[in-house]
């Protein structure tokens, strides 16, 4: 299927019809279809390639590409793409939440918290941001408990030596 779609993309020779860029529209359609097929077949390398190419044609596809990267564990690249996209869509709280999750996956809870606080300032009833804020608070308390246990543990063994 990919070969057929690739050949179709390469064989488009009509640039415009009635002022509409047909080549771009057809290429976009074929790349979306290629990405869908690749994801269905769990061929994530091909899906990444198709979504990368699609994003260069239509920047509104960037969140799809970033989310695939995030789910594949390529968190830093996902963060970069989300940031570029959100610079053009500053009120897209859904994808801001995804960016916050990517930061959390990178082990940067301060950046995640900053984004969540921004979302809740602008959209106080955003359920995903509320949920992520609770998760962040839980992580902080777990870290504090670990520090306390470490101090107690260290003191206990220090006194034994």
Coordinates of C-alpha atoms in Angstrom, one line a residue:
X1 CA 0.0 0.0 0.0
X2 CA 2.8 2.4 0.8
X3 CA 4.5 1.9 -2.5
X4 CA 1.2 2.7 -4.3
X5 CA 0.7 5.9 -2.2
X6 CA 4.3 6.9 -2.7
X7 CA 4.0 6.4 -6.5
X8 CA 0.8 8.4 -6.4
X9 CA 2.5 11.3 -4.6
X10 CA 5.4 11.3 -7.0
X11 CA 3.1 11.1 -10.1
X12 CA 0.9 14.1 -9.4
X13 CA 1.5 16.5 -12.2
X14 CA -1.5 18.9 -11.9
X15 CA -0.5 21.9 -9.8
X16 CA -3.7 23.9 -9.6
X17 CA -7.4 23.7 -10.6
X18 CA -9.4 26.9 -10.2
X19 CA -6.7 28.4 -8.1
X20 CA -6.6 25.4 -5.6
X21 CA -3.2 23.7 -5.1
X22 CA -4.3 20.2 -6.0
X23 CA -0.9 18.6 -5.6
X24 CA -0.6 19.8 -2.0
X25 CA -4.2 18.6 -1.1
X26 CA -3.7 15.2 -2.7
X27 CA -0.3 14.8 -1.1
X28 CA -1.8 15.7 2.3
X29 CA -4.6 13.2 1.8
X30 CA -2.2 10.4 0.8
X31 CA 0.2 11.1 3.7
X32 CA -2.7 11.0 6.2
X33 CA -3.8 7.7 4.7
X34 CA -0.2 6.4 4.8
X35 CA 0.1 7.4 8.5
X36 CA -3.2 5.7 9.4
X37 CA -2.3 2.5 7.6
X38 CA 1.2 2.5 9.2
X39 CA -0.3 2.9 12.7
X40 CA -2.9 0.2 12.1
X41 CA -0.1 -2.1 11.1
X42 CA 2.1 -1.0 14.0
X43 CA 4.8 0.2 11.5
X44 CA 5.7 3.2 13.6
X45 CA 8.8 4.2 11.6
X46 CA 6.6 4.6 8.5
X47 CA 4.0 6.4 10.5
X48 CA 6.6 8.9 11.9
X49 CA 7.9 9.5 8.3
X50 CA 4.4 10.1 7.0
X51 CA 3.5 12.4 9.8
X52 CA 6.8 14.3 9.6
X53 CA 6.2 14.9 5.9
X54 CA 2.5 15.8 6.6
X55 CA 3.5 18.3 9.2
X56 CA 5.8 20.1 6.8
X57 CA 2.8 20.5 4.4
X58 CA 0.1 21.2 7.0
X59 CA 1.4 22.4 10.4
X60 CA -2.0 21.6 12.0
X61 CA -0.9 18.0 11.8
X62 CA 1.9 18.6 14.2
X63 CA 0.0 17.5 17.4
X64 CA -0.6 14.1 15.8
X65 CA 3.1 13.7 15.0
X66 CA 4.1 15.0 18.5
X67 CA 1.7 12.6 20.2
X68 CA 3.0 9.6 18.3
X69 CA 6.6 10.6 19.3
X70 CA 5.5 11.0 22.9
X71 CA 3.9 7.5 22.9
X72 CA 7.0 6.0 21.4
X73 CA 9.1 7.5 24.2
X74 CA 10.7 10.2 22.1
X75 CA 9.7 12.8 24.6
X76 CA 12.2 15.6 23.8
X77 CA 11.3 15.6 20.1
X78 CA 7.6 15.6 21.1
X79 CA 8.2 18.6 23.4
X80 CA 9.9 20.5 20.6
X81 CA 7.1 19.9 18.1
X82 CA 4.4 20.7 20.7
X83 CA 6.2 24.0 21.5
X84 CA 6.4 25.0 17.9
X85 CA 2.8 24.1 17.3
X86 CA 1.5 25.9 20.5
X87 CA 3.4 29.1 19.5
X88 CA 0.8 29.2 16.7
X89 CA -2.2 27.9 18.7
X90 CA -1.8 29.4 22.2
X91 CA -5.3 28.5 23.3
X92 CA -5.1 24.8 22.4
X93 CA -5.3 23.5 26.0
X94 CA -5.8 19.9 24.9
X95 CA -2.3 19.9 23.3
X96 CA -0.9 22.0 26.2
X97 CA -1.9 19.2 28.5
X98 CA 0.0 16.7 26.2
X99 CA 3.1 19.0 26.3
X100 CA 2.8 19.0 30.1
X101 CA 2.7 15.2 30.1
X102 CA 5.7 15.0 27.8
X103 CA 7.7 17.3 30.2
X104 CA 6.6 15.0 33.1
X105 CA 7.9 12.0 31.1
X106 CA 11.2 13.8 30.7
X107 CA 11.4 14.2 34.4
X108 CA 10.9 18.0 34.4
X109 CA 7.9 18.4 36.7
X110 CA 8.5 22.1 37.2
X111 CA 7.8 22.8 33.4
X112 CA 4.8 20.5 33.6
X113 CA 3.4 22.3 36.6
X114 CA 4.0 25.7 35.0
X115 CA 1.9 24.6 31.9
X116 CA -0.8 23.1 34.1
X117 CA -1.0 26.2 36.2
X118 CA -1.3 28.3 33.0
X119 CA -4.1 26.1 31.7
X120 CA -6.0 26.3 34.9
X121 CA -5.6 30.0 35.1
X122 CA -7.2 30.3 31.6
X123 CA -9.6 27.4 31.8
X124 CA -10.2 26.6 35.5
X125 CA -12.5 23.7 34.8
X126 CA -10.2 21.8 32.4
X127 CA -10.5 18.2 33.7
X128 CA -7.2 17.0 32.1
X129 CA -5.2 19.8 33.7
X130 CA -6.9 19.2 37.1
X131 CA -6.0 15.5 36.9
X132 CA -2.4 16.2 35.9
X133 CA -2.1 18.7 38.8
X134 CA -3.2 16.0 41.2
X135 CA -0.7 13.7 39.7
X136 CA 2.1 16.3 40.0
X137 CA 1.2 16.9 43.7
X138 CA 1.3 13.2 44.3
X139 CA 4.8 13.0 42.8
X140 CA 6.0 15.9 44.9
X141 CA 4.7 14.2 48.1
X142 CA 6.3 10.9 47.1
X143 CA 9.6 12.7 46.6
X144 CA 9.3 14.5 50.0
X145 CA 8.6 11.1 51.7
X146 CA 11.6 9.6 50.0
X147 CA 13.8 12.5 51.2
X148 CA 12.5 12.1 54.8
X149 CA 13.0 8.3 54.7
X150 CA 16.5 8.8 53.3
X151 CA 17.4 11.2 56.1
X152 CA 16.0 8.9 58.7
X153 CA 17.7 5.9 57.2
X154 CA 21.0 7.7 57.0
X155 CA 20.8 8.9 60.6
X156 CA 19.9 5.4 61.8
X157 CA 22.9 3.8 60.1
X158 CA 25.2 6.7 61.0
X159 CA 24.5 6.2 64.6
X160 CA 25.2 2.4 64.3
X161 CA 28.7 2.9 62.9

